[in-house]
Short mmCIF file of C-alpha atoms in Angstrom, two decimals:
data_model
loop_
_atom_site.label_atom_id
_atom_site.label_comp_id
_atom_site.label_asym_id
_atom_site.label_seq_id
_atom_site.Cartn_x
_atom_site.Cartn_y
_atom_site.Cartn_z
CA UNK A 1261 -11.74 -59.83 15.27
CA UNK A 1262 -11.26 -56.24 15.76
CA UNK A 1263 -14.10 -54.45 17.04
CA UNK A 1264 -15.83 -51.70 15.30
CA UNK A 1265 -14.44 -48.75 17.03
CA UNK A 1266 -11.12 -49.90 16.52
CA UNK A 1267 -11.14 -50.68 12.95
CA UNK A 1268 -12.24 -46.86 12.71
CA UNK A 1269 -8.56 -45.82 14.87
CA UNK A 1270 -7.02 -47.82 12.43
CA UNK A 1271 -7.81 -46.38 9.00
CA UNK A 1272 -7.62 -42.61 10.46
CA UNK A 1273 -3.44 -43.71 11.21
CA UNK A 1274 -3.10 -45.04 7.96
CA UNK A 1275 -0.37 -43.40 5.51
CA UNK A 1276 -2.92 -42.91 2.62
CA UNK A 1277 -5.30 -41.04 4.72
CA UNK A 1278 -3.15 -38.48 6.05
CA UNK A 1279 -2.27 -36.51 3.25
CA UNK A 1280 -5.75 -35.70 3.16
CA UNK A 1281 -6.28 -33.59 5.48
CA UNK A 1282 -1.98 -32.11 5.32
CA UNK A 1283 -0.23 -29.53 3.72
CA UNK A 1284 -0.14 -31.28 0.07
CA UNK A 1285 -3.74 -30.49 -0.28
CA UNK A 1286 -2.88 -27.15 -0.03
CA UNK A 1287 -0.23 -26.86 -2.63
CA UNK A 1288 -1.02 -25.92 -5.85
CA UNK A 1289 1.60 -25.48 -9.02
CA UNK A 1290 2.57 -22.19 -9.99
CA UNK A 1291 1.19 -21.21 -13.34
CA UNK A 1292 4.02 -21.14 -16.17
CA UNK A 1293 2.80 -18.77 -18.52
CA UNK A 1294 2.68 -15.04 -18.36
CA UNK A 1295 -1.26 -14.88 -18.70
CA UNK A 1296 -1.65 -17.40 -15.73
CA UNK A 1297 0.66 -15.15 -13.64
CA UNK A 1298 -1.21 -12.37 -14.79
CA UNK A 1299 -4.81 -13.79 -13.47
CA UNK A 1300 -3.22 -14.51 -10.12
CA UNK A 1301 -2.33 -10.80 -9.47
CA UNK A 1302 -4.14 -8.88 -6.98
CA UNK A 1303 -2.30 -7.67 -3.91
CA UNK A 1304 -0.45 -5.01 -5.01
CA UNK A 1305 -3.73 -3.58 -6.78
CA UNK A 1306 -4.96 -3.01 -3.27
CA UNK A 1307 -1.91 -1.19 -2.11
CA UNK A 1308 -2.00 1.07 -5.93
CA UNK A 1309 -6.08 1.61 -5.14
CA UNK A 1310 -4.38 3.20 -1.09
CA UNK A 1311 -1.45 4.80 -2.98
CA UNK A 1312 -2.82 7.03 -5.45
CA UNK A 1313 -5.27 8.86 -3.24
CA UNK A 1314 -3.01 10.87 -1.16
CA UNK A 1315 -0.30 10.98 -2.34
CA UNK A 1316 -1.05 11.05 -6.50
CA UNK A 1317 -4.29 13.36 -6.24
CA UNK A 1318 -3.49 16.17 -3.20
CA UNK A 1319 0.25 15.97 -2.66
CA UNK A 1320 1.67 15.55 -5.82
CA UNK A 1321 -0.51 17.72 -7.90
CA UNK A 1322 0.11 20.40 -4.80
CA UNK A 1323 3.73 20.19 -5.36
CA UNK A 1324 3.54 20.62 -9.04
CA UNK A 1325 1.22 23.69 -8.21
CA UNK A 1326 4.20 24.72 -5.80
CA UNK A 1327 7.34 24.20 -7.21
CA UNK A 1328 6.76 23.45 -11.33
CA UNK A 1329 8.38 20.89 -12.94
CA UNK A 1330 11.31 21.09 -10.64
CA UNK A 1331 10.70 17.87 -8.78
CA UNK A 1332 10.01 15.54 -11.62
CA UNK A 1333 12.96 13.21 -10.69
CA UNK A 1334 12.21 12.77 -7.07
CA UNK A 1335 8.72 11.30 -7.62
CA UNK A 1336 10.49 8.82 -10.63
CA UNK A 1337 12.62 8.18 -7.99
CA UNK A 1338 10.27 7.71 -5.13
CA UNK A 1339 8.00 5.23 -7.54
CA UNK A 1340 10.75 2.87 -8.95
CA UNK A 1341 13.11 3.07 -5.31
CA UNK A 1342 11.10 0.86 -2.73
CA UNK A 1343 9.12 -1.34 -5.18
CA UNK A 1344 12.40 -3.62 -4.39
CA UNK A 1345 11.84 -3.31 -0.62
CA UNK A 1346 8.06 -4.58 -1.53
CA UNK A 1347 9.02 -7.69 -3.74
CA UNK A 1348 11.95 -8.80 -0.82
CA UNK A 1349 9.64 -8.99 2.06
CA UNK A 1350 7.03 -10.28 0.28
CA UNK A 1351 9.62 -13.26 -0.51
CA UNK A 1352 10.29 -14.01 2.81
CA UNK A 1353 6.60 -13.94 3.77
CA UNK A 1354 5.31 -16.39 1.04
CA UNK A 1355 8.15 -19.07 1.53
CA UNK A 1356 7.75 -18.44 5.35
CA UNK A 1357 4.54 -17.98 5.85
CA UNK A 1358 4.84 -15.51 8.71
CA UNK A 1359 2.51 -12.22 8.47
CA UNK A 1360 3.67 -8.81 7.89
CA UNK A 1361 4.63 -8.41 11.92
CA UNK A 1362 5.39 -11.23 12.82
CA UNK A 1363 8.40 -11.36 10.59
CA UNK A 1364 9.71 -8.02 12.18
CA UNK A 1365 8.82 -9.49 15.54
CA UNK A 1366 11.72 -11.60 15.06
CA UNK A 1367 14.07 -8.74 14.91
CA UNK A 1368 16.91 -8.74 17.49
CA UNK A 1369 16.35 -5.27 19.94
CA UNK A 1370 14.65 -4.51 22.73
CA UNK A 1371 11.01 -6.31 23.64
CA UNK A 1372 8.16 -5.52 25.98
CA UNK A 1373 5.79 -8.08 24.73
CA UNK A 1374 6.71 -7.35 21.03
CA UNK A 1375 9.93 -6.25 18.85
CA UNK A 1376 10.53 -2.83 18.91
CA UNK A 1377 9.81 -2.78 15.47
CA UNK A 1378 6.20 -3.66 16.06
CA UNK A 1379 6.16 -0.22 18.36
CA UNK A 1380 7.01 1.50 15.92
CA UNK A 1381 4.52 0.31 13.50
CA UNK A 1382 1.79 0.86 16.18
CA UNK A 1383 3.10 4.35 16.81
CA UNK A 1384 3.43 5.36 13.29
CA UNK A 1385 0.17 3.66 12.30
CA UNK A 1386 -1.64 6.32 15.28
CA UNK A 1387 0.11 9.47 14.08
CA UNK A 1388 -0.12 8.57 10.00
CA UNK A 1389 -4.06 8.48 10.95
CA UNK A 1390 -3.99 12.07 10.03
CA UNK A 1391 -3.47 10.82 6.84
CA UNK A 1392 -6.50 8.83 5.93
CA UNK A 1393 -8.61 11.79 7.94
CA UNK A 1394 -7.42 14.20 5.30
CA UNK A 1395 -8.40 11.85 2.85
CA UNK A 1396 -11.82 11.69 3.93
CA UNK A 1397 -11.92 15.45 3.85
CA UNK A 1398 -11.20 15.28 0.26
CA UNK A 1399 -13.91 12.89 -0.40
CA UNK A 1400 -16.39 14.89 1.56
CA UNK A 1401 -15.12 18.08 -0.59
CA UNK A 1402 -16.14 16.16 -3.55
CA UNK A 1403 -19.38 14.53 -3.14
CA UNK A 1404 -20.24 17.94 -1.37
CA UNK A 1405 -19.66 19.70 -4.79
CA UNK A 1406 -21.80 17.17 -6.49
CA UNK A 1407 -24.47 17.13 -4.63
CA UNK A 1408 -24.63 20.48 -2.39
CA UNK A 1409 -27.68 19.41 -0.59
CA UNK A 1410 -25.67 18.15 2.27
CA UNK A 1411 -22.81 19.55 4.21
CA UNK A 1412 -19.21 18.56 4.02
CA UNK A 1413 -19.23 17.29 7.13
CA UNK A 1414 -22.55 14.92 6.77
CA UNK A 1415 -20.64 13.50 3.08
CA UNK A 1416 -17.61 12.82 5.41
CA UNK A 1417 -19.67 10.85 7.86
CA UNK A 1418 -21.39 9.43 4.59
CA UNK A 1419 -18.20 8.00 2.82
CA UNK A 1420 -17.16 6.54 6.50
CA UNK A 1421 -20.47 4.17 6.77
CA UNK A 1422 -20.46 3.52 3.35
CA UNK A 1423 -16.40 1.68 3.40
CA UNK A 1424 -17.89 0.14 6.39
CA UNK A 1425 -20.67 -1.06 4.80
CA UNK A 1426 -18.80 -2.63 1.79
CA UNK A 1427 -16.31 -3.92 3.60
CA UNK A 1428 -18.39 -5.53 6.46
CA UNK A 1429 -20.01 -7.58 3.24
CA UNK A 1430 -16.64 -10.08 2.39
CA UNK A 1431 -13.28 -10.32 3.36
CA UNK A 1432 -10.36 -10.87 0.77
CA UNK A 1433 -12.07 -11.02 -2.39
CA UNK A 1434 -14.62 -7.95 -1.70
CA UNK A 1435 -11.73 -5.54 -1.14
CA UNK A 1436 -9.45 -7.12 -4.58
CA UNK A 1437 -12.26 -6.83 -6.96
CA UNK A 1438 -13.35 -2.64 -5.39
CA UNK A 1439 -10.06 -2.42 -5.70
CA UNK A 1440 -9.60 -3.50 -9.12
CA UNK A 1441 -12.25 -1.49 -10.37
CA UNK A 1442 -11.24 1.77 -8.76
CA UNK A 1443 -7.56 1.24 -10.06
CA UNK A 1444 -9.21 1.35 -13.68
CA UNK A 1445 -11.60 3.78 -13.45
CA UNK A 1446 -8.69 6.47 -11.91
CA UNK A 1447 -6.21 5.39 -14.34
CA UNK A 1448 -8.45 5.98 -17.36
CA UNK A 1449 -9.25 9.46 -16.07
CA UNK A 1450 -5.68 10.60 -15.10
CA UNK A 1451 -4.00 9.40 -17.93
CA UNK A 1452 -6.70 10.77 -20.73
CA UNK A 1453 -6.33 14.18 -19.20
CA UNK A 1454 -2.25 14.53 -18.79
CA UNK A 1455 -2.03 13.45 -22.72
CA UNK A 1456 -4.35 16.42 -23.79
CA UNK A 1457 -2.42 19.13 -22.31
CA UNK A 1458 -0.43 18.64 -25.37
CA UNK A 1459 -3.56 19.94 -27.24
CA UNK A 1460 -4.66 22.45 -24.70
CA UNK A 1461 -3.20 26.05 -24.24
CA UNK A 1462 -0.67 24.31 -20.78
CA UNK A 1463 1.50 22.03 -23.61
CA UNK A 1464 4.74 20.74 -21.83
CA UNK A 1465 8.06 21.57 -23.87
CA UNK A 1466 11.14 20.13 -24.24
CA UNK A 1467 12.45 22.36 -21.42
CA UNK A 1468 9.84 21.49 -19.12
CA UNK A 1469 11.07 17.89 -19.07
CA UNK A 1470 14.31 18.42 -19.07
CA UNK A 1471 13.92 20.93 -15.91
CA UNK A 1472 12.05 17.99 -13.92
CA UNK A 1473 14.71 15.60 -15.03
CA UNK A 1474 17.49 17.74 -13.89
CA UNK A 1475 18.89 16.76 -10.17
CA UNK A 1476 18.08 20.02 -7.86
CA UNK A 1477 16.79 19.63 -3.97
CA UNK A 1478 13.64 21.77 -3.27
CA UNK A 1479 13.36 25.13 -1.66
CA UNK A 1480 13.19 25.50 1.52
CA UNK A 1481 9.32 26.30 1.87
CA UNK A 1482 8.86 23.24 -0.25
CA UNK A 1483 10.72 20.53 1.40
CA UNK A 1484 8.45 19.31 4.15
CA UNK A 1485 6.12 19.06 1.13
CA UNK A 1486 8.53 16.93 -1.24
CA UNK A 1487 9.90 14.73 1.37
CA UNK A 1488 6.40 13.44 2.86
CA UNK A 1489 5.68 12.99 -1.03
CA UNK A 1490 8.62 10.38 -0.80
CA UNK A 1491 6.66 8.47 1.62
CA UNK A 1492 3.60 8.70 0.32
CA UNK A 1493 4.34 8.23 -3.99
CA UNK A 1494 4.96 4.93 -4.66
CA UNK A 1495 5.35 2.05 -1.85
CA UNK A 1496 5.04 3.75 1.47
CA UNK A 1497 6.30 2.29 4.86
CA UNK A 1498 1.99 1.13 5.59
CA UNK A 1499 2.42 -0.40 2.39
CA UNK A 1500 5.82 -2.58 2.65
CA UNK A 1501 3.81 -3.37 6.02
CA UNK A 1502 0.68 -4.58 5.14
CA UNK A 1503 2.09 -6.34 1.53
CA UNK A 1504 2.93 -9.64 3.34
CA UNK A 1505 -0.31 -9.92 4.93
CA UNK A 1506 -2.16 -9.89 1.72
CA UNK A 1507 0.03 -11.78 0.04
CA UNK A 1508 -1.58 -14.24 2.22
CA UNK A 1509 -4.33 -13.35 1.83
CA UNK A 1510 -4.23 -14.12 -1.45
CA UNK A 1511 -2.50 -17.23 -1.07
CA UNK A 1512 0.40 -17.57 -2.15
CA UNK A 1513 1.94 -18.63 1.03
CA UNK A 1514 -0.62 -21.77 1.30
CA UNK A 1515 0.04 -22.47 -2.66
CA UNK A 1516 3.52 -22.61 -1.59
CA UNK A 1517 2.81 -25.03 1.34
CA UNK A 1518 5.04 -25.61 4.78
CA UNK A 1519 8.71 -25.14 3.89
CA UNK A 1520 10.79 -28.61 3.97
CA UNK A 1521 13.37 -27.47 1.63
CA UNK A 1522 12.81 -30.42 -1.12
CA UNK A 1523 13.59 -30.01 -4.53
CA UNK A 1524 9.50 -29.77 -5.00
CA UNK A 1525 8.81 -27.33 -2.66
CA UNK A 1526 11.78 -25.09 -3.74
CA UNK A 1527 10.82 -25.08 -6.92
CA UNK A 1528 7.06 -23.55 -6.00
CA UNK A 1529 8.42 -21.29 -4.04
CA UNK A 1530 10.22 -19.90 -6.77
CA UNK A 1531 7.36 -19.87 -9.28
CA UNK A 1532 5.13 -17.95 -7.09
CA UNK A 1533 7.75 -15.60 -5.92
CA UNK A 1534 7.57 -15.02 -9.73
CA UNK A 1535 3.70 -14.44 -9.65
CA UNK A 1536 4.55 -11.89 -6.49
CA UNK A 1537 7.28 -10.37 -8.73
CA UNK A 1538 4.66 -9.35 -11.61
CA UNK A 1539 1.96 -8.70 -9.24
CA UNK A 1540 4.76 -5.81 -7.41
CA UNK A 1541 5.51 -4.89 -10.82
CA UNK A 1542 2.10 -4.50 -12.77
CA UNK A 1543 1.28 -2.13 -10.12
CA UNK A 1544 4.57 0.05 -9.53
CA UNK A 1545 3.97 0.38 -13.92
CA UNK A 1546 0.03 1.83 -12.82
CA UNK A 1547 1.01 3.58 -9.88
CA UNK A 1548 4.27 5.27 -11.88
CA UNK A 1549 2.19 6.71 -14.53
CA UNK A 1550 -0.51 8.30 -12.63
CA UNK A 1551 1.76 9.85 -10.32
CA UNK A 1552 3.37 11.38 -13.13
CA UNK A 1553 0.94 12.30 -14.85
CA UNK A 1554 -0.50 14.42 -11.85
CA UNK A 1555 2.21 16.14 -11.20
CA UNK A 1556 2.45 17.09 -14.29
CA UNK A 1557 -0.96 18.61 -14.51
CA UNK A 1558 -0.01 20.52 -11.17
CA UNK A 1559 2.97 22.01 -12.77
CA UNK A 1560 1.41 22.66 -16.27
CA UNK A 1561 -1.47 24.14 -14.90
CA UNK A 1562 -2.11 25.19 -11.60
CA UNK A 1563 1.76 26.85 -11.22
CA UNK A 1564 1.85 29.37 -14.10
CA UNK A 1565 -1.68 30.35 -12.63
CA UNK A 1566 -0.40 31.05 -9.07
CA UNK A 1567 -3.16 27.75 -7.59
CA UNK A 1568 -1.79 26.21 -4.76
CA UNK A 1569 -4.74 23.64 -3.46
CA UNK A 1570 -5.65 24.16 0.61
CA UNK A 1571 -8.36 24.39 2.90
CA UNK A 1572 -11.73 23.78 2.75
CA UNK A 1573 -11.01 25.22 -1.57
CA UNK A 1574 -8.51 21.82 -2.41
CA UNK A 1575 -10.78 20.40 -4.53
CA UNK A 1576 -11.94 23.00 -5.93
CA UNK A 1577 -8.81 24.00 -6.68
CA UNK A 1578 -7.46 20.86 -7.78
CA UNK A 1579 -10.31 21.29 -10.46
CA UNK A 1580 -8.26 23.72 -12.52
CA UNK A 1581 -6.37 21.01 -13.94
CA UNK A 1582 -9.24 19.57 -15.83
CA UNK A 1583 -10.96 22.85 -16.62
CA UNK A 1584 -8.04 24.32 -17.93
CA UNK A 1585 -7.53 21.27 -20.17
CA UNK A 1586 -11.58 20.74 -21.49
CA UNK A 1587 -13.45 23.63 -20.15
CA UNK A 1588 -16.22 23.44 -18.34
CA UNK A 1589 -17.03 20.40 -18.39
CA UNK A 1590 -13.84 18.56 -17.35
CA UNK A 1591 -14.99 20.22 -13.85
CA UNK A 1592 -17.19 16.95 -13.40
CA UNK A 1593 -15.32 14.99 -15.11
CA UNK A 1594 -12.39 16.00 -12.50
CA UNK A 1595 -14.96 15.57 -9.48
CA UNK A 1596 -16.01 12.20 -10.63
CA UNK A 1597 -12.29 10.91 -11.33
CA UNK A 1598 -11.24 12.53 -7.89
CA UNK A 1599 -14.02 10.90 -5.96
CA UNK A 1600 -12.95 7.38 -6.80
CA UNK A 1601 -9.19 8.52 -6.70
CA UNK A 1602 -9.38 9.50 -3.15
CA UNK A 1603 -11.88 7.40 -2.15
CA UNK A 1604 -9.91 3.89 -3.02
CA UNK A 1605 -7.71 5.49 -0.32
CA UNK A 1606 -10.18 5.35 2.35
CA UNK A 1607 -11.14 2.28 1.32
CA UNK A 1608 -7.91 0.35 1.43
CA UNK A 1609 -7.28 1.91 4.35
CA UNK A 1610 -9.90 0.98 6.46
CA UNK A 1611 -8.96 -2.60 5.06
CA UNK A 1612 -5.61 -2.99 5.64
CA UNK A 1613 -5.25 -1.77 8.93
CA UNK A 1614 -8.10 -4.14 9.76
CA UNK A 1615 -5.33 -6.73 8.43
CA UNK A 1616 -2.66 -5.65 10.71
CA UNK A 1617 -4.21 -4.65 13.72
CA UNK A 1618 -5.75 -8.64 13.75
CA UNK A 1619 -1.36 -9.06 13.21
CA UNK A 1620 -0.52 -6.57 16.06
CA UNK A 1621 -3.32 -8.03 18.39
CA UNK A 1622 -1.82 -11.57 17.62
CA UNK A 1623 1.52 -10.88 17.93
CA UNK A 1624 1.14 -9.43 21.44
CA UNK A 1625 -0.87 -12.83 22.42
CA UNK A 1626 -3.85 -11.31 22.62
CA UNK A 1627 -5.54 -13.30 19.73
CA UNK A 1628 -5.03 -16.79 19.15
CA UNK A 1629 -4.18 -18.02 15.46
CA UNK A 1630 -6.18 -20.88 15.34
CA UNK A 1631 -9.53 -19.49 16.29
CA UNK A 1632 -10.82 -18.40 12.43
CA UNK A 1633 -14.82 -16.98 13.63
CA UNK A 1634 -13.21 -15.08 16.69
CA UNK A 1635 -10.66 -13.58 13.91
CA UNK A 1636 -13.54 -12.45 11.81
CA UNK A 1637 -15.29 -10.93 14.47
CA UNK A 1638 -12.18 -9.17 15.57
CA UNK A 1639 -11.42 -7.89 12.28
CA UNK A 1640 -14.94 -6.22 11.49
CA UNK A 1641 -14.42 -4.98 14.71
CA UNK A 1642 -11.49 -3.20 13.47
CA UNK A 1643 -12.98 -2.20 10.40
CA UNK A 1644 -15.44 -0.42 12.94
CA UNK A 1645 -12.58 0.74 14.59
CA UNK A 1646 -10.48 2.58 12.06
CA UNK A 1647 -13.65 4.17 10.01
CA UNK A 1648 -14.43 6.05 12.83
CA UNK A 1649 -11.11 7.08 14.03
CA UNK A 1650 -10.71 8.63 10.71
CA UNK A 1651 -14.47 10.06 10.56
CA UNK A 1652 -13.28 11.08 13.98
CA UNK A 1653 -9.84 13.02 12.71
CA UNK A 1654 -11.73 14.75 9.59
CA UNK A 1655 -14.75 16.06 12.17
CA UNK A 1656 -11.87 17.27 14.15
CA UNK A 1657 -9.71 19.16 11.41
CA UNK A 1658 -12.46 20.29 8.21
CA UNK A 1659 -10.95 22.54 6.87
CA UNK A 1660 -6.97 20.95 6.94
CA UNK A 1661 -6.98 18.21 4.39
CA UNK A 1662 -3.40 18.98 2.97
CA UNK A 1663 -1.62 19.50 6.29
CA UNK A 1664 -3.17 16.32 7.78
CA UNK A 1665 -1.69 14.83 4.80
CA UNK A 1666 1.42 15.75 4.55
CA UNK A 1667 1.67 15.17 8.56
CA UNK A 1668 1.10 11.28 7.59
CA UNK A 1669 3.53 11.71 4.99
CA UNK A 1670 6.96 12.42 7.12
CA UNK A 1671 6.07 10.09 9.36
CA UNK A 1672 5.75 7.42 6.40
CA UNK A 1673 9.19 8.77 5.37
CA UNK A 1674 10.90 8.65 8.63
CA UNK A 1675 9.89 4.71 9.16
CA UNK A 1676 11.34 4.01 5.82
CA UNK A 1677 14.75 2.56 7.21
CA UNK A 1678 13.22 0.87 10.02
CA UNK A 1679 11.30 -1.14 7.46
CA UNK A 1680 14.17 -1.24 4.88
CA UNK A 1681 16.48 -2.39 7.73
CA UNK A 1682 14.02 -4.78 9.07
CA UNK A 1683 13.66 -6.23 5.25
CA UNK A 1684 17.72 -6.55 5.26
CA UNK A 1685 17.86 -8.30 8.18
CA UNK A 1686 15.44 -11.03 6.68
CA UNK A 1687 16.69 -11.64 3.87
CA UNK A 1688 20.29 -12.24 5.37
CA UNK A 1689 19.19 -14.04 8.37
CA UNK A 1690 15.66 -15.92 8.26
CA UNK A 1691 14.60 -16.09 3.96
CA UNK A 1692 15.67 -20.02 3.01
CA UNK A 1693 19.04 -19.77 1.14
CA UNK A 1694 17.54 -21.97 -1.97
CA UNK A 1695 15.08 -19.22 -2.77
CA UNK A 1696 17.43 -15.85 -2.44
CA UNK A 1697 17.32 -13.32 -4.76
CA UNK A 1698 20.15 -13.18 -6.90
CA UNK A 1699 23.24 -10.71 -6.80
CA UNK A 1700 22.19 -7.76 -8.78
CA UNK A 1701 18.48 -7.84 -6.86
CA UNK A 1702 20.65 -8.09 -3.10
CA UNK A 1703 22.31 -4.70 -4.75
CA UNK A 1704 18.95 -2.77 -6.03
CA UNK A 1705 17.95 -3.84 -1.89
CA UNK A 1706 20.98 -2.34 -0.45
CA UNK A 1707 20.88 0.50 -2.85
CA UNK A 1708 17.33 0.93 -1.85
CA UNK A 1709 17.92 0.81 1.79
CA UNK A 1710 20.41 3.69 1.59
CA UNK A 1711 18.43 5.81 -0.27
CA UNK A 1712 15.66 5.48 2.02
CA UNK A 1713 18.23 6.02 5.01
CA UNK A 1714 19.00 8.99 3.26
CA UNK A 1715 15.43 10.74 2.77
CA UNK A 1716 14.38 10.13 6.42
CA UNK A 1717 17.51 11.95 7.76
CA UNK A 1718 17.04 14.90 5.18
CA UNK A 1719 13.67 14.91 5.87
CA UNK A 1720 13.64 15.22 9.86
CA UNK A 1721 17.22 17.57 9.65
CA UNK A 1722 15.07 20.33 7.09
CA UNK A 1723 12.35 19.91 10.05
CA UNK A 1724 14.81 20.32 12.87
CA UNK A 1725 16.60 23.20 10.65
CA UNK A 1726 12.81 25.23 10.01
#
């Protein structure tokens, strides 16, 4: 008779308790219907909730201020462009289940420790920290015109502790659901106020449209301006970056479960690719229409007036385009739509590079995978980290919100075709052949790739040119 330990050794071995405590458990079917997709969005909402911040509110309203309608087409074309670049590498990560560097770590180039393409994440991720700094500026500008009691600079410090404070509370769900609700609340604002300056005395005409819709590169004095609004409107380099990583977050990777290539597993792969799909899509349809419609309040009302935001004035000048549309009292209106606006960016922000740097640390072996508390420790540690290098960056630069901006913005744009590239190179090489996109998707990615190519060079020769 077996003793008692032994019987024990022998029912852990058995086939019908392994599954148990496997992958299977893990798995769970893709939802078939359109509503169950729908409730299973969520990632991209925290990318829209970063996205419209900078680049909606401050750049794109300042290049409607600057150059009129003239630009229309390039932000169309910045929105719809990458969201193809987005939906591609967030294949590969789901049916892989590799995180957002950790996929590029496995392209081909030169190494010292990591891929070159992780260095030049890291690098652009440093420099592109002007970005969120400005952003924090703007935020301070706007609870300091609120509430006047305290300084800019205090409000800046304020909005800083407060992410932090959030953000220290939960991980995935906390920053999806402040996310959510900022998405709403911004959309609600934006979109009310572009559809009444058909009833205000700034009504767009016929021509008007037709002008933004009409190909023409910008002046000279407006490129640098245009071109980091490339990289910033719509899916930005940061963005295709840190997509993967909460895509698993999410869980769509673990629904998914270990790749074996079987009939079953191929064919949840494919169903939550399709959640991914209308997750990339909801948002690029949210993100679309608010850029639009602030660039469309630049141009209708800020350029015919001779307002170009800057300085220490930007939100106070980005006011006009509610004023001029309600009077008076759209100027709080404005303030209270811009707060959450730019604040979502700080927000995500702070977030998502907590995300990646746990990646980048990981990647260089300096974090184990496997050790879940010493991950969350290391990851409020970031948060820690990043809130006060860009409390740090606004203390350093008050009174430059724009220009700290648009700083973040070419160097956005000139990663573009690194990441594009990187994306290419994945899908050809490493994504599982039964779960490939199909022909005319491989032709909006190589389309997309080009274009992007395109921008960056444009971009850095009109810098090398001024």
């Amino acid at each position: 008779m077996p003793v008692k330990g032994q019987r024990r050794t022998t029912k852990k071995m058995t086939p019908t308790h392994r599954p148990a405590a496997t992958a299977p458990a893990e798995t769970l079917p893709p939802p078939s219907d359109f509503l169950g997709r729908l409730r299973q969005v969520g990632p991209s909402l925290i990318l829209t909730a970063g996205i419209v911040g900078s680049g909606e509110l401050i750049v794109t309203t300042t290049l409607g201020a600057r150059l009129g309608f003239a630009a229309l087409w390039l932000i169309l074309l910045s929105c719809a462009s990458k969201v193809v670049l987005q939906v591609e590498i967030g294949r590969y990560a789901i049916s892989s289940g590799d995180s957002s560097l950790r996929s590029v770590d496995r392209i081909p180039g030169p190494r010292w420790r990591a891929s070159w393409v992780v260095w030049g994440w890291l690098l652009s991720t440093l420099i592109s920290a002007s970005l969120v700094g400005g952003i924090v500026g703007g935020v301070a500008q706007c609870l300091h015109l609120i509430l006047p009691h305290l300084s800019v600079t205090a409000w800046g410090v304020i909005a800083c502790l407060v992410t932090l404070g959030i953000l220290l509370s939960g991980g995935y769900s906390v920053v999806e659901r402040g996310a959510m609700l900022m998405v709403v609340a911004f959309s609600l604002t934006t979109v009310v106020a572009a559809g009444a300056l058909q009833w205000s005395g700034h009504a767009l005409s016929p021509e008007n449209v037709w002008e933004g819709l009409t190909f023409q590169l910008p002046a000279q004095g407006g490129l640098a301006l245009a071109f980091a609004l490339f990289g910033l409107t719509g899916v930005g380099t940061s963005d295709l970056f840190a997509y993967p990583n909460w895509c698993l977050e999410k869980g769509y990777a673990r629904h998914i479960g270990p790749r074996s290539g079987r009939p079953d597993w191929n064919q949840r792969a494919r169903g939550w690719i399709r959640v991914m799909q209308l997750d990339a899509l909801l948002a690029m349809g949210i993100y679309t229409t608010i850029t639009v419609a602030f660039y469309l309040l630049g141009a209708a009302v800020l350029h015919g007036q001779g307002l170009v935001p800057e300085g220490g004035q930007m939100i106070a000048t980005l006011s006009r385009t509610f004023t001029g549309i309600f009077g008076p009292w759209g100027y709080f209106v404005f303030l209270t739509g811009a707060l959450v606006t730019l604040y979502s960016t700080l927000f995500a922000s702070v977030a998502a590079n907590a995300i990646m740097g746990l990646d980048c640390l990981t990647v260089f072996g300096f974090l184990a995978r496997n050790r879940p508390l010493q991950r969350v420790r290391w990851r409020r540690g970031l948060q820690v980290f990043w809130a006060a290098v860009y409390a740090t960056i606004f203390l350093a630069f008050p009174e430059q919100p724009v220009q700290l901006i648009v700083v973040g913005g070419v160097v956005q744009t000139g990663m573009l075709p690194v990441i594009a590239c990187s994306i290419l190179y994945l899908r050809y090489r490493r994504l599982d052949r039964g779960i490939g996109p199909s022909p005319w998707v491989d032709w909006l990615l190589w389309l997309s790739a080009g274009l992007t190519l395109c921008v960056a060079a444009y971009t850095l020769l009109g810098h090398l040119d001024g």
